[in-house]
Structure formats: structure tokens, C-alpha cells
């Protein structure tokens, strides 16, 4: 298993390197970070423009800028991913890209982790129950809920759930469902228990938004995979030997049926990261989604590249975890 993991890690390194090249080229070709400055009235002097170009390394060639962005060698000490420096921001020296990313990812991972855990848990339970009771009323009900959630766009579903939370709060005279921000403004004056309840209240609605669309697709895959496994020869053999049905499902069928779901959930992790941008905008969370939107508005090239590189790294890591889980679920895979 250690050799298998090391081999997958070795494959991930060139993938990340190729991703860094694509990220840099896409952002570099998307526009001029100093466009607003050049069009300002009254127009800035040529000396000011030249100083800004030197500040953001726009006076260098494209290969040289990529080398600076990755290594920082030849820069001013404010750039170099391998050194933990993400580059200067067009929003001024007071805006530290690394600090803002660290703050944003701590907020976003709280939301994504909760959505991922609940979506996977509900998808597995729903898929197994539907497969065990195929064509029953419960199966049709779960299928209807899944397709209904799958058909709803994230932006519309998020707005609908947010309004539902507001209506619930008004009708009950409570503030159980928070619809703005990740925490209350008075968080500094709370006890640990009050902070936990406040965070949970802010987490409910955006988590449900992100969870529903992922759960809908994953539950269908789990149902289909479970049906195929339940009709396989080795499952029929276990039942013919008198093994209890619950043991057959839990120890023999479920483990094999989880392999396709691991693949789908890993790919779906990308969708969750994309959905975070919309969800955080609707619920006004200052996470990675907020960071991305503000970077686009400010045409902050280095901030955009940092966000895209971080997102790409998370996707590669998720696929690496999926590869390792394949080997855990099915030992035949790691010996290929």
C-alpha cells in the first residue's frame, strides 16, 4: 500500500506542474491588470505606469514572469509560490494574498466539509435503501426527491432556501436560521457553547444548498451500483450459504458498490468548489468564493492565479485520496 501511495504521489507532481502552467497562461492572457489605471482621468504619467508595470512584473517576458511566480528567484521578495509568496496585489501592499487565502479556506472548508459528509452519508443510505427495496413506494419517493434536487440550479436553490429561512424566522419569531455571514458580529463576546451554536446556525442553510445537488446525483449512482452488486454471483453464493442478509449487504455488497461512488464523489468535489462561489455570494460568506469574486472585480491577476492554483491542488489531492481509497476498497487495484 505504501508503494501504491508513493506511485500516485509521483503522478500528482507533474499534474500540478502542468496545472500551474495552464493557470498562469489563462490569467495572463485574460486582460491587463493595469487597465483601470491606464484609463483613469486625468491619465497617469508614463513614469507612474512604468513603475506599476515593474511593481507587478509586467515589464518581463511571459516565461520570465512564470518563473518568478513559481520560484521567486529574481523578484523583490514578494513573489514565489515555492517560497510561500503569492505575489503583489493590485489592491495595495496592505492586502496580503496569502493571509486572505488562509482566512478564506478556513471558512470554506467548514462549509464544504459539512456538505460533503452529509451528501455522502445520505447518498449511501438512500442508494442502499432504494436498491434493497427496488420499485417500492419508498424507492419511487427517494428517486423523485433526487431528480427534483438534481434539476435545481445552485443559484436558484440557494436563493429559495435563504428565503425559506427568512420566512421561518419571521413566522416563529426566532433567529435559528442565519442567512448572512459565517458568524455573528458579536462572536468575540461568546462562550464556546454559544460560538458553536452560532456557527451551526449560520452553517445550516448554505450546507443544505451545497449538499442537495451533490446528494441527488450520488444517490442515483449508489443505487445503480448496489443493484449490480446484489445481482452478482458472489453475493448469491453468500446468501445460498445461509449468511444473514444484513451481513451480506454490509460486508460483501456495500464495499464493492462504494467504488463507483468514490469516483463520482471525487469528480463531484470540483462541482462543490464551483458551487461555493455561488453559495457564498448568496449567503455572504467571506470564504474562497468571496475571495474569487473580489479578485475578478479588481482584476487582481496574482490573486486569481493563487485561487485557481489552490482549487487545482484541492482537486488533485481529492483524486489522490480517491486512488488510495480504491486500493483500500478493492485490494486487486493496487497490485495492477
mmCIF file of C-alpha atoms in Angstrom:
data_model
loop_
_atom_site.group_PDB
_atom_site.id
_atom_site.type_symbol
_atom_site.label_atom_id
_atom_site.label_comp_id
_atom_site.label_asym_id
_atom_site.label_seq_id
_atom_site.Cartn_x
_atom_site.Cartn_y
_atom_site.Cartn_z
ATOM 1 C CA UNK A 1 0.000 0.000 0.000
ATOM 2 C CA UNK A 2 2.909 2.351 0.732
ATOM 3 C CA UNK A 3 4.400 1.740 -2.722
ATOM 4 C CA UNK A 4 0.988 2.258 -4.317
ATOM 5 C CA UNK A 5 0.563 5.601 -2.492
ATOM 6 C CA UNK A 6 4.092 6.746 -3.433
ATOM 7 C CA UNK A 7 3.378 5.955 -7.072
ATOM 8 C CA UNK A 8 0.193 8.027 -7.007
ATOM 9 C CA UNK A 9 2.074 10.916 -5.344
ATOM 10 C CA UNK A 10 4.702 10.797 -8.085
ATOM 11 C CA UNK A 11 1.960 11.117 -10.710
ATOM 12 C CA UNK A 12 0.383 14.090 -8.896
ATOM 13 C CA UNK A 13 3.542 16.236 -9.099
ATOM 14 C CA UNK A 14 3.673 16.636 -12.929
ATOM 15 C CA UNK A 15 -0.100 17.137 -12.950
ATOM 16 C CA UNK A 16 0.248 20.092 -10.565
ATOM 17 C CA UNK A 17 3.131 21.482 -12.626
ATOM 18 C CA UNK A 18 1.043 21.311 -15.816
ATOM 19 C CA UNK A 19 -1.874 22.909 -13.966
ATOM 20 C CA UNK A 20 0.346 25.796 -12.844
ATOM 21 C CA UNK A 21 1.348 26.489 -16.459
ATOM 22 C CA UNK A 22 -2.268 26.478 -17.628
ATOM 23 C CA UNK A 23 -3.406 28.672 -14.730
ATOM 24 C CA UNK A 24 -0.673 31.229 -15.392
ATOM 25 C CA UNK A 25 -1.322 31.377 -19.136
ATOM 26 C CA UNK A 26 -5.110 31.672 -18.753
ATOM 27 C CA UNK A 27 -4.885 34.563 -16.309
ATOM 28 C CA UNK A 28 -2.000 36.218 -18.155
ATOM 29 C CA UNK A 29 -3.964 36.232 -21.418
ATOM 30 C CA UNK A 30 -7.275 37.282 -19.837
ATOM 31 C CA UNK A 31 -6.535 41.011 -19.647
ATOM 32 C CA UNK A 32 -4.378 43.844 -18.375
ATOM 33 C CA UNK A 33 -4.295 44.223 -14.557
ATOM 34 C CA UNK A 34 -3.482 47.918 -15.030
ATOM 35 C CA UNK A 35 -6.349 48.607 -17.431
ATOM 36 C CA UNK A 36 -8.201 50.829 -14.926
ATOM 37 C CA UNK A 37 -5.041 52.770 -14.192
ATOM 38 C CA UNK A 38 -4.325 53.390 -17.872
ATOM 39 C CA UNK A 39 -7.893 54.635 -18.475
ATOM 40 C CA UNK A 40 -8.013 56.849 -15.372
ATOM 41 C CA UNK A 41 -8.786 60.551 -15.702
ATOM 42 C CA UNK A 42 -6.606 62.538 -15.579
ATOM 43 C CA UNK A 43 -4.275 59.979 -17.220
ATOM 44 C CA UNK A 44 -1.240 58.953 -15.133
ATOM 45 C CA UNK A 45 2.247 59.825 -16.241
ATOM 46 C CA UNK A 46 4.381 57.404 -18.197
ATOM 47 C CA UNK A 47 6.714 57.164 -15.209
ATOM 48 C CA UNK A 48 3.833 56.071 -12.952
ATOM 49 C CA UNK A 49 2.718 53.442 -15.451
ATOM 50 C CA UNK A 50 6.296 52.163 -15.844
ATOM 51 C CA UNK A 51 6.667 51.940 -12.046
ATOM 52 C CA UNK A 52 3.396 49.985 -11.765
ATOM 53 C CA UNK A 53 4.494 47.618 -14.535
ATOM 54 C CA UNK A 54 7.757 46.991 -12.695
ATOM 55 C CA UNK A 55 5.872 46.533 -9.393
ATOM 56 C CA UNK A 56 3.681 43.790 -10.872
ATOM 57 C CA UNK A 57 6.421 42.362 -13.133
ATOM 58 C CA UNK A 58 4.555 43.277 -16.309
ATOM 59 C CA UNK A 59 7.795 44.572 -17.839
ATOM 60 C CA UNK A 60 9.124 40.992 -18.015
ATOM 61 C CA UNK A 61 8.509 38.340 -20.677
ATOM 62 C CA UNK A 62 5.850 35.672 -20.134
ATOM 63 C CA UNK A 63 8.307 32.807 -19.416
ATOM 64 C CA UNK A 64 10.227 35.058 -17.005
ATOM 65 C CA UNK A 65 7.023 36.047 -15.163
ATOM 66 C CA UNK A 66 6.045 32.396 -14.798
ATOM 67 C CA UNK A 67 9.491 31.565 -13.419
ATOM 68 C CA UNK A 68 9.203 34.451 -10.945
ATOM 69 C CA UNK A 69 5.692 33.400 -9.918
ATOM 70 C CA UNK A 70 6.784 29.829 -9.220
ATOM 71 C CA UNK A 71 10.246 30.308 -7.710
ATOM 72 C CA UNK A 72 10.582 33.985 -6.757
ATOM 73 C CA UNK A 73 14.198 33.946 -7.963
ATOM 74 C CA UNK A 74 14.977 37.382 -9.359
ATOM 75 C CA UNK A 75 11.955 39.016 -7.739
ATOM 76 C CA UNK A 76 11.567 41.542 -4.957
ATOM 77 C CA UNK A 77 10.804 39.014 -2.232
ATOM 78 C CA UNK A 78 7.035 39.358 -2.633
ATOM 79 C CA UNK A 79 6.553 36.575 -5.166
ATOM 80 C CA UNK A 80 7.282 32.855 -5.469
ATOM 81 C CA UNK A 81 4.784 30.065 -4.760
ATOM 82 C CA UNK A 82 7.518 27.671 -3.689
ATOM 83 C CA UNK A 83 8.569 30.248 -1.090
ATOM 84 C CA UNK A 84 5.025 30.830 0.151
ATOM 85 C CA UNK A 85 4.735 34.243 -1.529
ATOM 86 C CA UNK A 86 1.745 34.659 -3.844
ATOM 87 C CA UNK A 87 2.739 37.935 -5.494
ATOM 88 C CA UNK A 88 1.791 41.608 -5.134
ATOM 89 C CA UNK A 89 -1.889 42.548 -5.211
ATOM 90 C CA UNK A 90 -3.238 45.451 -7.286
ATOM 91 C CA UNK A 91 -5.318 46.313 -4.225
ATOM 92 C CA UNK A 92 -2.228 47.591 -2.408
ATOM 93 C CA UNK A 93 0.501 46.321 -0.107
ATOM 94 C CA UNK A 94 -1.900 46.123 2.850
ATOM 95 C CA UNK A 95 -3.794 43.322 1.034
ATOM 96 C CA UNK A 96 -1.771 40.152 1.620
ATOM 97 C CA UNK A 97 -2.939 37.414 -0.779
ATOM 98 C CA UNK A 98 -1.585 34.596 1.392
ATOM 99 C CA UNK A 99 -3.325 35.817 4.539
ATOM 100 C CA UNK A 100 -6.611 36.340 2.711
ATOM 101 C CA UNK A 101 -6.432 32.858 1.151
ATOM 102 C CA UNK A 102 -5.701 31.263 4.523
ATOM 103 C CA UNK A 103 -8.634 33.084 6.079
ATOM 104 C CA UNK A 104 -10.919 32.189 3.178
ATOM 105 C CA UNK A 105 -10.037 28.495 3.070
ATOM 106 C CA UNK A 106 -10.724 28.068 6.780
ATOM 107 C CA UNK A 107 -14.243 29.415 6.213
ATOM 108 C CA UNK A 108 -14.853 27.475 3.001
ATOM 109 C CA UNK A 109 -13.548 24.130 4.257
ATOM 110 C CA UNK A 110 -16.015 24.317 7.132
ATOM 111 C CA UNK A 111 -18.850 24.624 4.616
ATOM 112 C CA UNK A 112 -17.501 22.132 2.054
ATOM 113 C CA UNK A 113 -16.640 19.503 4.682
ATOM 114 C CA UNK A 114 -20.124 19.625 6.186
ATOM 115 C CA UNK A 115 -21.780 19.440 2.760
ATOM 116 C CA UNK A 116 -19.527 16.585 1.637
ATOM 117 C CA UNK A 117 -20.082 14.486 4.763
ATOM 118 C CA UNK A 118 -23.855 14.878 4.744
ATOM 119 C CA UNK A 119 -24.163 14.414 0.973
ATOM 120 C CA UNK A 120 -22.102 11.210 1.022
ATOM 121 C CA UNK A 121 -23.849 9.840 4.092
ATOM 122 C CA UNK A 122 -27.335 10.470 2.740
ATOM 123 C CA UNK A 123 -26.373 9.242 -0.745
ATOM 124 C CA UNK A 124 -25.082 5.913 0.587
ATOM 125 C CA UNK A 125 -28.095 5.357 2.852
ATOM 126 C CA UNK A 126 -30.595 6.431 0.215
ATOM 127 C CA UNK A 127 -28.930 4.415 -2.557
ATOM 128 C CA UNK A 128 -28.727 1.234 -0.475
ATOM 129 C CA UNK A 129 -32.332 1.521 0.756
ATOM 130 C CA UNK A 130 -33.602 2.163 -2.786
ATOM 131 C CA UNK A 131 -31.690 -0.833 -4.130
ATOM 132 C CA UNK A 132 -32.870 -3.116 -1.316
ATOM 133 C CA UNK A 133 -36.497 -2.044 -1.896
ATOM 134 C CA UNK A 134 -36.446 -1.686 -5.653
ATOM 135 C CA UNK A 135 -39.699 -0.425 -7.227
ATOM 136 C CA UNK A 136 -41.326 0.124 -3.840
ATOM 137 C CA UNK A 137 -43.077 3.354 -2.828
ATOM 138 C CA UNK A 138 -40.021 4.326 -0.801
ATOM 139 C CA UNK A 139 -37.790 3.776 -3.830
ATOM 140 C CA UNK A 140 -40.025 5.961 -6.010
ATOM 141 C CA UNK A 141 -40.150 8.667 -3.328
ATOM 142 C CA UNK A 142 -36.369 8.799 -2.941
ATOM 143 C CA UNK A 143 -35.937 8.801 -6.719
ATOM 144 C CA UNK A 144 -38.371 11.713 -7.068
ATOM 145 C CA UNK A 145 -36.537 13.721 -4.383
ATOM 146 C CA UNK A 146 -33.216 13.001 -6.056
ATOM 147 C CA UNK A 147 -34.305 14.086 -9.522
ATOM 148 C CA UNK A 148 -36.051 17.170 -8.123
ATOM 149 C CA UNK A 149 -32.874 18.318 -6.341
ATOM 150 C CA UNK A 150 -30.761 17.459 -9.389
ATOM 151 C CA UNK A 151 -32.902 19.703 -11.621
ATOM 152 C CA UNK A 152 -32.460 22.802 -9.426
ATOM 153 C CA UNK A 153 -29.614 25.216 -10.290
ATOM 154 C CA UNK A 154 -27.428 26.124 -7.316
ATOM 155 C CA UNK A 155 -28.100 29.861 -7.575
ATOM 156 C CA UNK A 156 -31.887 29.358 -7.636
ATOM 157 C CA UNK A 157 -31.871 26.694 -4.936
ATOM 158 C CA UNK A 158 -29.675 28.818 -2.660
ATOM 159 C CA UNK A 159 -31.925 31.852 -3.041
ATOM 160 C CA UNK A 160 -35.016 29.707 -2.401
ATOM 161 C CA UNK A 161 -33.546 28.143 0.753
ATOM 162 C CA UNK A 162 -32.400 31.547 2.008
ATOM 163 C CA UNK A 163 -35.888 32.992 1.593
ATOM 164 C CA UNK A 164 -37.341 29.903 3.278
ATOM 165 C CA UNK A 165 -35.075 30.516 6.272
ATOM 166 C CA UNK A 166 -36.194 34.150 6.474
ATOM 167 C CA UNK A 167 -39.856 33.144 6.317
ATOM 168 C CA UNK A 168 -39.330 30.539 9.057
ATOM 169 C CA UNK A 169 -37.600 33.073 11.301
ATOM 170 C CA UNK A 170 -40.357 35.659 10.812
ATOM 171 C CA UNK A 171 -43.191 33.192 11.344
ATOM 172 C CA UNK A 172 -41.696 31.705 14.520
ATOM 173 C CA UNK A 173 -40.201 34.903 15.919
ATOM 174 C CA UNK A 174 -36.771 33.233 16.237
ATOM 175 C CA UNK A 175 -33.407 33.606 14.549
ATOM 176 C CA UNK A 176 -32.446 29.937 14.348
ATOM 177 C CA UNK A 177 -31.562 30.049 10.634
ATOM 178 C CA UNK A 178 -28.949 32.724 9.948
ATOM 179 C CA UNK A 179 -28.880 33.886 6.332
ATOM 180 C CA UNK A 180 -25.914 36.282 6.296
ATOM 181 C CA UNK A 181 -22.270 35.530 7.081
ATOM 182 C CA UNK A 182 -20.431 32.619 8.688
ATOM 183 C CA UNK A 183 -20.668 34.042 12.232
ATOM 184 C CA UNK A 184 -22.428 36.813 14.131
ATOM 185 C CA UNK A 185 -20.747 40.179 14.673
ATOM 186 C CA UNK A 186 -20.700 39.637 18.444
ATOM 187 C CA UNK A 187 -18.653 36.418 18.186
ATOM 188 C CA UNK A 188 -15.891 37.859 20.396
ATOM 189 C CA UNK A 189 -18.221 38.036 23.411
ATOM 190 C CA UNK A 190 -19.494 34.443 23.180
ATOM 191 C CA UNK A 191 -18.722 31.389 25.266
ATOM 192 C CA UNK A 192 -17.513 28.258 23.486
ATOM 193 C CA UNK A 193 -21.007 26.740 23.535
ATOM 194 C CA UNK A 194 -22.614 29.943 22.241
ATOM 195 C CA UNK A 195 -19.987 30.125 19.498
ATOM 196 C CA UNK A 196 -20.731 26.517 18.473
ATOM 197 C CA UNK A 197 -24.485 27.165 18.293
ATOM 198 C CA UNK A 198 -23.936 30.399 16.369
ATOM 199 C CA UNK A 199 -21.626 28.699 13.847
ATOM 200 C CA UNK A 200 -24.077 25.805 13.446
ATOM 201 C CA UNK A 201 -26.961 28.200 12.836
ATOM 202 C CA UNK A 202 -25.017 30.000 10.112
ATOM 203 C CA UNK A 203 -23.928 26.689 8.585
ATOM 204 C CA UNK A 204 -27.319 25.028 8.145
ATOM 205 C CA UNK A 205 -28.773 26.782 5.083
ATOM 206 C CA UNK A 206 -25.624 27.025 2.899
ATOM 207 C CA UNK A 207 -24.757 23.418 3.758
ATOM 208 C CA UNK A 208 -28.206 22.242 2.668
ATOM 209 C CA UNK A 209 -27.791 24.216 -0.577
ATOM 210 C CA UNK A 210 -24.463 22.611 -1.448
ATOM 211 C CA UNK A 211 -25.487 19.193 -0.170
ATOM 212 C CA UNK A 212 -28.731 18.696 -2.095
ATOM 213 C CA UNK A 213 -27.404 18.843 -5.648
ATOM 214 C CA UNK A 214 -24.467 16.539 -4.851
ATOM 215 C CA UNK A 215 -26.629 14.109 -2.879
ATOM 216 C CA UNK A 216 -29.123 13.869 -5.736
ATOM 217 C CA UNK A 217 -26.576 12.611 -8.262
ATOM 218 C CA UNK A 218 -24.562 10.465 -5.865
ATOM 219 C CA UNK A 219 -27.611 8.617 -4.529
ATOM 220 C CA UNK A 220 -28.548 7.566 -8.074
ATOM 221 C CA UNK A 221 -25.058 6.208 -8.714
ATOM 222 C CA UNK A 222 -25.086 4.358 -5.401
ATOM 223 C CA UNK A 223 -28.480 2.793 -6.161
ATOM 224 C CA UNK A 224 -27.353 1.592 -9.602
ATOM 225 C CA UNK A 225 -24.057 0.246 -8.293
ATOM 226 C CA UNK A 226 -25.754 -1.520 -5.394
ATOM 227 C CA UNK A 227 -28.274 -3.201 -7.706
ATOM 228 C CA UNK A 228 -25.473 -4.551 -9.893
ATOM 229 C CA UNK A 229 -23.557 -5.927 -6.917
ATOM 230 C CA UNK A 230 -26.645 -7.504 -5.309
ATOM 231 C CA UNK A 231 -27.205 -9.498 -8.503
ATOM 232 C CA UNK A 232 -23.597 -10.697 -8.748
ATOM 233 C CA UNK A 233 -22.571 -14.327 -8.315
ATOM 234 C CA UNK A 234 -20.574 -13.971 -5.105
ATOM 235 C CA UNK A 235 -23.479 -12.261 -3.337
ATOM 236 C CA UNK A 236 -25.860 -15.026 -4.392
ATOM 237 C CA UNK A 237 -23.304 -17.568 -3.185
ATOM 238 C CA UNK A 238 -23.067 -15.879 0.243
ATOM 239 C CA UNK A 239 -26.856 -15.941 0.564
ATOM 240 C CA UNK A 240 -27.041 -19.588 -0.503
ATOM 241 C CA UNK A 241 -24.584 -20.455 2.295
ATOM 242 C CA UNK A 242 -27.033 -19.055 4.808
ATOM 243 C CA UNK A 243 -25.265 -15.776 5.597
ATOM 244 C CA UNK A 244 -27.666 -13.221 7.042
ATOM 245 C CA UNK A 245 -28.896 -10.600 4.594
ATOM 246 C CA UNK A 246 -27.622 -7.694 6.715
ATOM 247 C CA UNK A 247 -24.126 -9.229 6.772
ATOM 248 C CA UNK A 248 -24.228 -9.852 3.010
ATOM 249 C CA UNK A 249 -25.162 -6.243 2.351
ATOM 250 C CA UNK A 250 -22.736 -4.699 4.827
ATOM 251 C CA UNK A 251 -19.636 -6.865 4.357
ATOM 252 C CA UNK A 252 -19.910 -8.132 0.792
ATOM 253 C CA UNK A 253 -22.086 -5.887 -1.351
ATOM 254 C CA UNK A 254 -21.633 -2.392 0.074
ATOM 255 C CA UNK A 255 -17.838 -2.343 -0.031
ATOM 256 C CA UNK A 256 -17.743 -3.180 -3.732
ATOM 257 C CA UNK A 257 -20.674 -0.879 -4.528
ATOM 258 C CA UNK A 258 -18.844 2.084 -2.981
ATOM 259 C CA UNK A 259 -16.072 2.067 -5.624
ATOM 260 C CA UNK A 260 -18.098 3.873 -8.369
ATOM 261 C CA UNK A 261 -19.395 6.349 -5.779
ATOM 262 C CA UNK A 262 -15.835 7.198 -4.752
ATOM 263 C CA UNK A 263 -15.089 8.082 -8.387
ATOM 264 C CA UNK A 264 -18.220 10.174 -8.799
ATOM 265 C CA UNK A 265 -17.809 11.915 -5.444
ATOM 266 C CA UNK A 266 -14.212 12.838 -6.270
ATOM 267 C CA UNK A 267 -15.268 14.402 -9.563
ATOM 268 C CA UNK A 268 -18.201 15.999 -7.755
ATOM 269 C CA UNK A 269 -15.764 17.643 -5.356
ATOM 270 C CA UNK A 270 -14.924 20.010 -8.242
ATOM 271 C CA UNK A 271 -18.619 20.857 -8.519
ATOM 272 C CA UNK A 272 -18.787 21.621 -4.804
ATOM 273 C CA UNK A 273 -15.824 24.003 -5.092
ATOM 274 C CA UNK A 274 -17.555 25.739 -8.021
ATOM 275 C CA UNK A 275 -20.839 25.833 -6.121
ATOM 276 C CA UNK A 276 -19.085 27.503 -3.188
ATOM 277 C CA UNK A 277 -18.599 30.656 -5.280
ATOM 278 C CA UNK A 278 -22.356 30.966 -5.839
ATOM 279 C CA UNK A 279 -23.404 29.791 -2.380
ATOM 280 C CA UNK A 280 -21.024 32.096 -0.520
ATOM 281 C CA UNK A 281 -22.233 35.011 -2.625
ATOM 282 C CA UNK A 282 -25.885 34.282 -1.763
ATOM 283 C CA UNK A 283 -25.232 33.838 1.959
ATOM 284 C CA UNK A 284 -22.447 36.464 2.099
ATOM 285 C CA UNK A 285 -19.722 34.208 3.458
ATOM 286 C CA UNK A 286 -16.186 35.606 3.246
ATOM 287 C CA UNK A 287 -14.560 32.401 2.068
ATOM 288 C CA UNK A 288 -12.810 31.326 -1.117
ATOM 289 C CA UNK A 289 -15.899 32.168 -3.177
ATOM 290 C CA UNK A 290 -15.877 35.742 -1.897
ATOM 291 C CA UNK A 291 -12.106 35.913 -2.488
ATOM 292 C CA UNK A 292 -12.578 34.811 -6.110
ATOM 293 C CA UNK A 293 -15.379 37.274 -6.869
ATOM 294 C CA UNK A 294 -13.437 40.189 -5.403
ATOM 295 C CA UNK A 295 -10.293 39.180 -7.315
ATOM 296 C CA UNK A 296 -12.248 39.145 -10.589
ATOM 297 C CA UNK A 297 -13.786 42.555 -9.876
ATOM 298 C CA UNK A 298 -10.387 44.062 -9.073
ATOM 299 C CA UNK A 299 -8.681 42.273 -11.993
ATOM 300 C CA UNK A 300 -6.130 41.079 -9.445
ATOM 301 C CA UNK A 301 -4.033 38.699 -11.553
ATOM 302 C CA UNK A 302 -1.857 37.189 -8.829
ATOM 303 C CA UNK A 303 -4.862 36.698 -6.538
ATOM 304 C CA UNK A 304 -6.752 34.914 -9.338
ATOM 305 C CA UNK A 305 -3.792 32.682 -10.121
ATOM 306 C CA UNK A 306 -3.424 31.819 -6.443
ATOM 307 C CA UNK A 307 -7.122 30.931 -6.151
ATOM 308 C CA UNK A 308 -7.071 28.788 -9.294
ATOM 309 C CA UNK A 309 -3.864 27.051 -8.223
ATOM 310 C CA UNK A 310 -5.296 26.318 -4.793
ATOM 311 C CA UNK A 311 -8.502 24.949 -6.341
ATOM 312 C CA UNK A 312 -6.480 22.787 -8.728
ATOM 313 C CA UNK A 313 -4.381 21.477 -5.848
ATOM 314 C CA UNK A 314 -7.506 20.555 -3.893
ATOM 315 C CA UNK A 315 -8.838 18.656 -6.917
ATOM 316 C CA UNK A 316 -5.548 16.769 -7.375
ATOM 317 C CA UNK A 317 -5.454 15.910 -3.669
ATOM 318 C CA UNK A 318 -9.070 14.714 -3.821
ATOM 319 C CA UNK A 319 -8.243 12.450 -6.763
ATOM 320 C CA UNK A 320 -5.182 11.174 -4.892
ATOM 321 C CA UNK A 321 -7.369 10.297 -1.919
ATOM 322 C CA UNK A 322 -9.780 8.538 -4.294
ATOM 323 C CA UNK A 323 -6.926 6.471 -5.758
ATOM 324 C CA UNK A 324 -5.858 5.414 -2.279
ATOM 325 C CA UNK A 325 -9.443 4.562 -1.334
ATOM 326 C CA UNK A 326 -9.701 2.346 -4.432
ATOM 327 C CA UNK A 327 -6.801 0.320 -3.089
ATOM 328 C CA UNK A 328 -8.447 0.078 0.335
ATOM 329 C CA UNK A 329 -11.868 -0.941 -1.014
ATOM 330 C CA UNK A 330 -10.527 -3.359 -3.632
ATOM 331 C CA UNK A 331 -7.011 -4.789 -2.933
ATOM 332 C CA UNK A 332 -6.782 -6.056 -6.546
ATOM 333 C CA UNK A 333 -6.368 -2.460 -7.786
ATOM 334 C CA UNK A 334 -3.088 -1.720 -6.009
ATOM 335 C CA UNK A 335 -1.453 -4.845 -7.452
ATOM 336 C CA UNK A 336 -2.137 -3.982 -11.078
#
